[in-house]
mmCIF file of C-alpha atoms and ligand atoms in Angstrom:
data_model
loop_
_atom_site.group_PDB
_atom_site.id
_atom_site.type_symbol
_atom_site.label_atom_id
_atom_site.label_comp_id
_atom_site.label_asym_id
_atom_site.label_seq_id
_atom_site.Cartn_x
_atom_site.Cartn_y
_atom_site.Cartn_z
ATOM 1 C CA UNK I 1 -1.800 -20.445 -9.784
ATOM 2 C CA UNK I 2 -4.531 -17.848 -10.527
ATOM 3 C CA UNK I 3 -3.854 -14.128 -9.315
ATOM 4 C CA UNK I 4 -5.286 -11.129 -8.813
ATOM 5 C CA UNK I 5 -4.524 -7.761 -7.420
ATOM 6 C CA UNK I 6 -6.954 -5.911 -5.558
ATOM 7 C CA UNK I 7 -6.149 -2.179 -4.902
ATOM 8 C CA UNK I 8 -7.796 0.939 -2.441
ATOM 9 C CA UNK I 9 -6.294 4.741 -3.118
ATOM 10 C CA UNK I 10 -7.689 7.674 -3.004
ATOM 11 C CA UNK I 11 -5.233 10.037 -4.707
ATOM 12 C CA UNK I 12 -3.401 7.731 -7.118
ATOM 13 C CA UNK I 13 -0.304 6.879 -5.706
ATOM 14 C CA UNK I 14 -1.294 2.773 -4.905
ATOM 15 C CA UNK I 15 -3.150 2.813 -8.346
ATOM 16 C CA UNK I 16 -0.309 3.620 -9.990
ATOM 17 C CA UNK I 17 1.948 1.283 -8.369
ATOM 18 C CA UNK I 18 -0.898 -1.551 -8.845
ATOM 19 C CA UNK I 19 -0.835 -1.253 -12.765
ATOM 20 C CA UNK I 20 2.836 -1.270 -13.077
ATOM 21 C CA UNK I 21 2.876 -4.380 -10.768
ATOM 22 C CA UNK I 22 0.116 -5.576 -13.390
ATOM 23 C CA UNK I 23 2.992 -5.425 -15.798
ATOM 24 C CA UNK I 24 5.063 -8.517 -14.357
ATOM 25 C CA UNK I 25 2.425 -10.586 -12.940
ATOM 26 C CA UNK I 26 1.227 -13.638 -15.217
ATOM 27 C CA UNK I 27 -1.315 -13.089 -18.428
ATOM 28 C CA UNK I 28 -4.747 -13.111 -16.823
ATOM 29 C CA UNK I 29 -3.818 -11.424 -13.537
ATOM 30 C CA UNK I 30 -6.993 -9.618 -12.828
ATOM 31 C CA UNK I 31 -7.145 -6.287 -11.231
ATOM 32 C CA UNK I 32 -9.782 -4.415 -8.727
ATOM 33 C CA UNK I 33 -10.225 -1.393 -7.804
ATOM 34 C CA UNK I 34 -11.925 -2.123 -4.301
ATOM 35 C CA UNK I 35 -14.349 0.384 -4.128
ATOM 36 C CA UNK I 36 -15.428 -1.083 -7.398
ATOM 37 C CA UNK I 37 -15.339 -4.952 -6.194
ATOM 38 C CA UNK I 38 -18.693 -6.466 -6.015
ATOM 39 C CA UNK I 39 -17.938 -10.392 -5.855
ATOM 40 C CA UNK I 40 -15.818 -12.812 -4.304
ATOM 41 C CA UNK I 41 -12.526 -13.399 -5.821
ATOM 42 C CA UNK I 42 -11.290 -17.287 -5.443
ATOM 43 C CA UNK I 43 -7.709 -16.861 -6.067
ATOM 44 C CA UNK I 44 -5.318 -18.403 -4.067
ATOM 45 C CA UNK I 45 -2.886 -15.659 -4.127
ATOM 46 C CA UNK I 46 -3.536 -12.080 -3.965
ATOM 47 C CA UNK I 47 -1.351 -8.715 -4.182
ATOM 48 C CA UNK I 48 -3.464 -6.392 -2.165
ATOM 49 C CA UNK I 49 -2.339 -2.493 -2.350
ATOM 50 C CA UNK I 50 -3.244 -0.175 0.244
ATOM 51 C CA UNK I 51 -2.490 3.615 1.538
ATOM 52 C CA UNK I 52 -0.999 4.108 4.938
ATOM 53 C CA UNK I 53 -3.338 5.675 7.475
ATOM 54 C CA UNK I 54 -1.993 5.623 11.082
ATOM 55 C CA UNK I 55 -0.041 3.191 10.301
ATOM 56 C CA UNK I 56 -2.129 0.824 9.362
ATOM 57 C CA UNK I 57 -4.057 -0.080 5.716
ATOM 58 C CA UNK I 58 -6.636 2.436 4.950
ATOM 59 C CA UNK I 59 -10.265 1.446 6.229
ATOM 60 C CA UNK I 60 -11.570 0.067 3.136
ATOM 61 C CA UNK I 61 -8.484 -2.107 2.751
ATOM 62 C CA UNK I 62 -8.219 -3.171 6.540
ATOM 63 C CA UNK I 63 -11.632 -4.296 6.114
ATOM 64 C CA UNK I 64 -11.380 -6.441 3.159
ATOM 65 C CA UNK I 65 -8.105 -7.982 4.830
ATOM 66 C CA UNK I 66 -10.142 -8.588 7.637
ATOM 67 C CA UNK I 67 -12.655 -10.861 5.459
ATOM 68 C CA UNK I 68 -10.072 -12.707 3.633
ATOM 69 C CA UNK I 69 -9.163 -16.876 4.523
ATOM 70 C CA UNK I 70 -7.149 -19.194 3.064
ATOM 71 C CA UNK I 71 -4.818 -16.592 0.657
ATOM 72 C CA UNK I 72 -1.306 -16.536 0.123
ATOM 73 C CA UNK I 73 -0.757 -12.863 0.487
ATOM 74 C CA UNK I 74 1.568 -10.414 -1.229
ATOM 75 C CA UNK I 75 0.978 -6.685 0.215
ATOM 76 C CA UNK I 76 2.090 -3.499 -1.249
ATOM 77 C CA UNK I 77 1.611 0.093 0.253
ATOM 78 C CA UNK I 78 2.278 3.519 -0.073
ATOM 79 C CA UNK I 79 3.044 6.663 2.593
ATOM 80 C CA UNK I 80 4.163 9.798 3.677
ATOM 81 C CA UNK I 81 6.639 8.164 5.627
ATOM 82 C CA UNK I 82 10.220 6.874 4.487
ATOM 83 C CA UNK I 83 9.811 3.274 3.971
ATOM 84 C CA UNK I 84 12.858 2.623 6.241
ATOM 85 C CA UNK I 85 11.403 4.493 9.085
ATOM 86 C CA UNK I 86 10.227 3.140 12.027
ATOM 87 C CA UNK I 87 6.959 4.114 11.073
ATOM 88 C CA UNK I 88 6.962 1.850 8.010
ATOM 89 C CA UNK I 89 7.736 -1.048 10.149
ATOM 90 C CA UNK I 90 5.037 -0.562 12.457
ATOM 91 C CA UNK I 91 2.753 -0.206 9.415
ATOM 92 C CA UNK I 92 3.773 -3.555 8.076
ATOM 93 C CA UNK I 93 3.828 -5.070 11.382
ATOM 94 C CA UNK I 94 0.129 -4.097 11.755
ATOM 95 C CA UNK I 95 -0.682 -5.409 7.723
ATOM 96 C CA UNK I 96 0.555 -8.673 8.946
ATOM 97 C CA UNK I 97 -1.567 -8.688 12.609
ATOM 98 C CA UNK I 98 -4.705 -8.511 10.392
ATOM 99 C CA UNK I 99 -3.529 -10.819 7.749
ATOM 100 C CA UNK I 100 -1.321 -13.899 9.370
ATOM 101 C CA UNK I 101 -3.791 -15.949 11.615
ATOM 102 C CA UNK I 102 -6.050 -17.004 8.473
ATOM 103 C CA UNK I 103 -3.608 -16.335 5.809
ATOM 104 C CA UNK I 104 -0.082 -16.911 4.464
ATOM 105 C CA UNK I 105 1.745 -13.213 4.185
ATOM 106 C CA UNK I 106 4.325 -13.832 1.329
ATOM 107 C CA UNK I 107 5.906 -10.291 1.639
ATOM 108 C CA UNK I 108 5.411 -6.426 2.233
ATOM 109 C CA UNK I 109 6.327 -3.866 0.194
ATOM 110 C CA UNK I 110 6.358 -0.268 0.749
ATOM 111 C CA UNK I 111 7.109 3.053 -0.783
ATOM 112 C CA UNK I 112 6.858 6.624 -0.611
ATOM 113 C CA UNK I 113 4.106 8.669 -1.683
ATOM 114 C CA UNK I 114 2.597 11.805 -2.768
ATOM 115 C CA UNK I 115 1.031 13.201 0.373
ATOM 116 C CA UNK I 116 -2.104 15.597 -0.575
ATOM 117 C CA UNK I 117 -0.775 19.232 -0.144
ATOM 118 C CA UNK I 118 -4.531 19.979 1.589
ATOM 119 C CA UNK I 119 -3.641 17.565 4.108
ATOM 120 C CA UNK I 120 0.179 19.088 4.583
ATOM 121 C CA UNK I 121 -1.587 22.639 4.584
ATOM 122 C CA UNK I 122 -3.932 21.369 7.499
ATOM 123 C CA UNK I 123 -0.999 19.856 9.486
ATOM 124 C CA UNK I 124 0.977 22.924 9.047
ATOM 125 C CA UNK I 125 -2.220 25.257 10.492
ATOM 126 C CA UNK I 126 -3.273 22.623 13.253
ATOM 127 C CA UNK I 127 -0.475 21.144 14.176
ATOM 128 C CA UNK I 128 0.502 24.105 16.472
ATOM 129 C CA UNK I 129 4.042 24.203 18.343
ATOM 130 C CA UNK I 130 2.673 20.973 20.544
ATOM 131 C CA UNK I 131 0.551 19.543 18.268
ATOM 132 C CA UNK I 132 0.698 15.798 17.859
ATOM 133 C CA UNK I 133 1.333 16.919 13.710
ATOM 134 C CA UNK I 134 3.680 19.638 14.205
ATOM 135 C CA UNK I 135 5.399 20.658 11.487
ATOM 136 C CA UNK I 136 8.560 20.141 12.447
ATOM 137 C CA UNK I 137 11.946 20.681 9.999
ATOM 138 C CA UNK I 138 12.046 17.012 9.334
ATOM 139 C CA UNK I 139 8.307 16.664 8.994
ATOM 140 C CA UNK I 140 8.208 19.422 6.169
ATOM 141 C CA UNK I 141 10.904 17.659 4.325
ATOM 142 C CA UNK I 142 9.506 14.702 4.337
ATOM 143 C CA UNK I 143 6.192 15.880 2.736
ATOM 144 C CA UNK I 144 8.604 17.195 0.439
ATOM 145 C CA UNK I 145 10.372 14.118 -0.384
ATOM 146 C CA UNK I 146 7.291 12.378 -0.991
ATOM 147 C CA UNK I 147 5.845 14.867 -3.613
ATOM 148 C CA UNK I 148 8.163 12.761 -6.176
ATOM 149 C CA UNK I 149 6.827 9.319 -5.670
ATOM 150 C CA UNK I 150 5.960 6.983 -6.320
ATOM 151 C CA UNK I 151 9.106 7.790 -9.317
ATOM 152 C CA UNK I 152 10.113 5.162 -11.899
ATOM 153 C CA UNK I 153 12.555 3.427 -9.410
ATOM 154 C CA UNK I 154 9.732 2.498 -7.049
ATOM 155 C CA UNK I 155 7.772 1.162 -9.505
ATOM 156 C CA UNK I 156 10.925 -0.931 -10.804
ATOM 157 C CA UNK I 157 11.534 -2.430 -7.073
ATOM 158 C CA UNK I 158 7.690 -2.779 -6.405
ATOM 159 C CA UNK I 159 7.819 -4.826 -9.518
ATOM 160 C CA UNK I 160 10.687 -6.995 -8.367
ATOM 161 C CA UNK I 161 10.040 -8.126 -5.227
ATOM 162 C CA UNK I 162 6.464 -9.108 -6.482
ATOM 163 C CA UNK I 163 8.280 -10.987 -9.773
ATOM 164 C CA UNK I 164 10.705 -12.635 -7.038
ATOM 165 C CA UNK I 165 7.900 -13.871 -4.893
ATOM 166 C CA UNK I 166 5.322 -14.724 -7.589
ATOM 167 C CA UNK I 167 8.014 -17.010 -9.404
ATOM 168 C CA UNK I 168 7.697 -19.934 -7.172
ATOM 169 C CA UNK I 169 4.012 -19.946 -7.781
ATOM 170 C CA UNK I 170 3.566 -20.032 -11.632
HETATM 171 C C1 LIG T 201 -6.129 11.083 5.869
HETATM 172 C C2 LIG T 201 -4.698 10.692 5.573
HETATM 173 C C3 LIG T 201 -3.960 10.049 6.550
HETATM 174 C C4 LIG T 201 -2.637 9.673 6.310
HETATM 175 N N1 LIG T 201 -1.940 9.039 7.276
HETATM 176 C C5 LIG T 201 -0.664 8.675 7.048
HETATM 177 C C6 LIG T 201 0.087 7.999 8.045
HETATM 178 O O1 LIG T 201 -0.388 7.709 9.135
HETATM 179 N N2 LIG T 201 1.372 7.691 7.762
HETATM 180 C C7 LIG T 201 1.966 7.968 6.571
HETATM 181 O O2 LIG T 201 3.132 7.648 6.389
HETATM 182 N N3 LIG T 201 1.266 8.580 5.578
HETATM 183 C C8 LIG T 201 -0.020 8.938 5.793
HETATM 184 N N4 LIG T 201 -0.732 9.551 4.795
HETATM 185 C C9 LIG T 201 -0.125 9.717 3.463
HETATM 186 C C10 LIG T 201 -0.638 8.671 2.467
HETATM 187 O O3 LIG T 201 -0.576 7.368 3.013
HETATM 188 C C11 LIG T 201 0.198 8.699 1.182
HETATM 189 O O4 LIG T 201 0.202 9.989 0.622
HETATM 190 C C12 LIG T 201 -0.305 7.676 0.163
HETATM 191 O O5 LIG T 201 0.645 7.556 -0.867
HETATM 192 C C13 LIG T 201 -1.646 8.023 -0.463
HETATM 193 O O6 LIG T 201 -1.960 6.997 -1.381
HETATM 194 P P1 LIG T 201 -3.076 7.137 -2.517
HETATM 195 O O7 LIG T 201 -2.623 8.221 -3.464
HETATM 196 O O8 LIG T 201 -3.113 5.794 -3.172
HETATM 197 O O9 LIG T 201 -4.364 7.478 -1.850
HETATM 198 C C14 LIG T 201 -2.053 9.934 5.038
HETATM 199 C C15 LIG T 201 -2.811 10.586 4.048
HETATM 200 C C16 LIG T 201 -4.120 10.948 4.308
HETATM 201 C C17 LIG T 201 -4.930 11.594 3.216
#
């Protein structure tokens, strides 16, 4: 079965991820950057990578997901958030809200990443001691646990779950 991977990020993080997915996925996997994607792609089964934004896909990525019919589906993100946390959950929950009624959703990955010190800096001097981005103890150390990913062992289990999935379809 012909793949492809289609990927939206803005500061790396999914890209990176993407390409060392690219690495176990069959010879002739294509791969997008969306904001670069100007055609239709007919493959049956796509890995579409996204960054987390309110728990949801990013805009661009949502709205592609939005378009798509008749795909098996194979997601893969990246957040600030710990990919056990509640948070993450909801995330994937609402991945597979815009995916499942036209499309098969194979599986969802997820993993930390980098958030953009500019936006850490803004939360910090608008969040305020009510604000709904408050810097709290646990918020700071999570920015700071995410400065080191995506590391080497997310891109190992990003690469096995897709290589675990894709097996039964080449
Ligand atoms: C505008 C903005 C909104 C974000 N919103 C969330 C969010 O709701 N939840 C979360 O866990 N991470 C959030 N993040 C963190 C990013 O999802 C995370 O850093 C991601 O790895 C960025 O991926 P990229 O480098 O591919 O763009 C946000 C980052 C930005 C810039």
């Amino acid at each position: 079965m012909k793949m492809s991977i289609v990927f939206s990020s803005l500061t790396g993080n999914t890209k990176k991820v993407a390409y060392r997915i690219l690495e176990v996925m069959p010879e002739g996997t294509d791969i997008y950057d969306l904001k670069d994607l100007n055609h239709e792609i007919d493959d049956e089964l796509l890995v579409l990578g996204y960054w987390v934004d309110r728990a949801k896909p990013n805009k661009e990525m949502h709205e592609f997901m939005e378009r798509l019919e008749g795909k098996k589906v194979i997601t893969f993100g990246t957040l600030g958030a710990y990919p056990d946390s509640p948070h993450a959950m909801e995330t994937i929950k609402n991945t597979n809200n815009i995916l499942n009624d036209k499309n098969e959703v194979l599986g969802n990955f997820l993993c930390q990443g980098r958030i953009n010190p500019q936006i850490t800096e803004m939360f910090i001097k608008s969040g305020g001691p009510t604000g709904v981005h408050m810097m709290t103890k646990e918020r700071i150390k999570k920015h700071k646990d995410a400065a080191s990913h995506p590391d080497e062992k997310d891109f190992k289990n990003a690469q096995e779950f897709v290589k675990n999935i894709i097996k039964d379809y080449m």
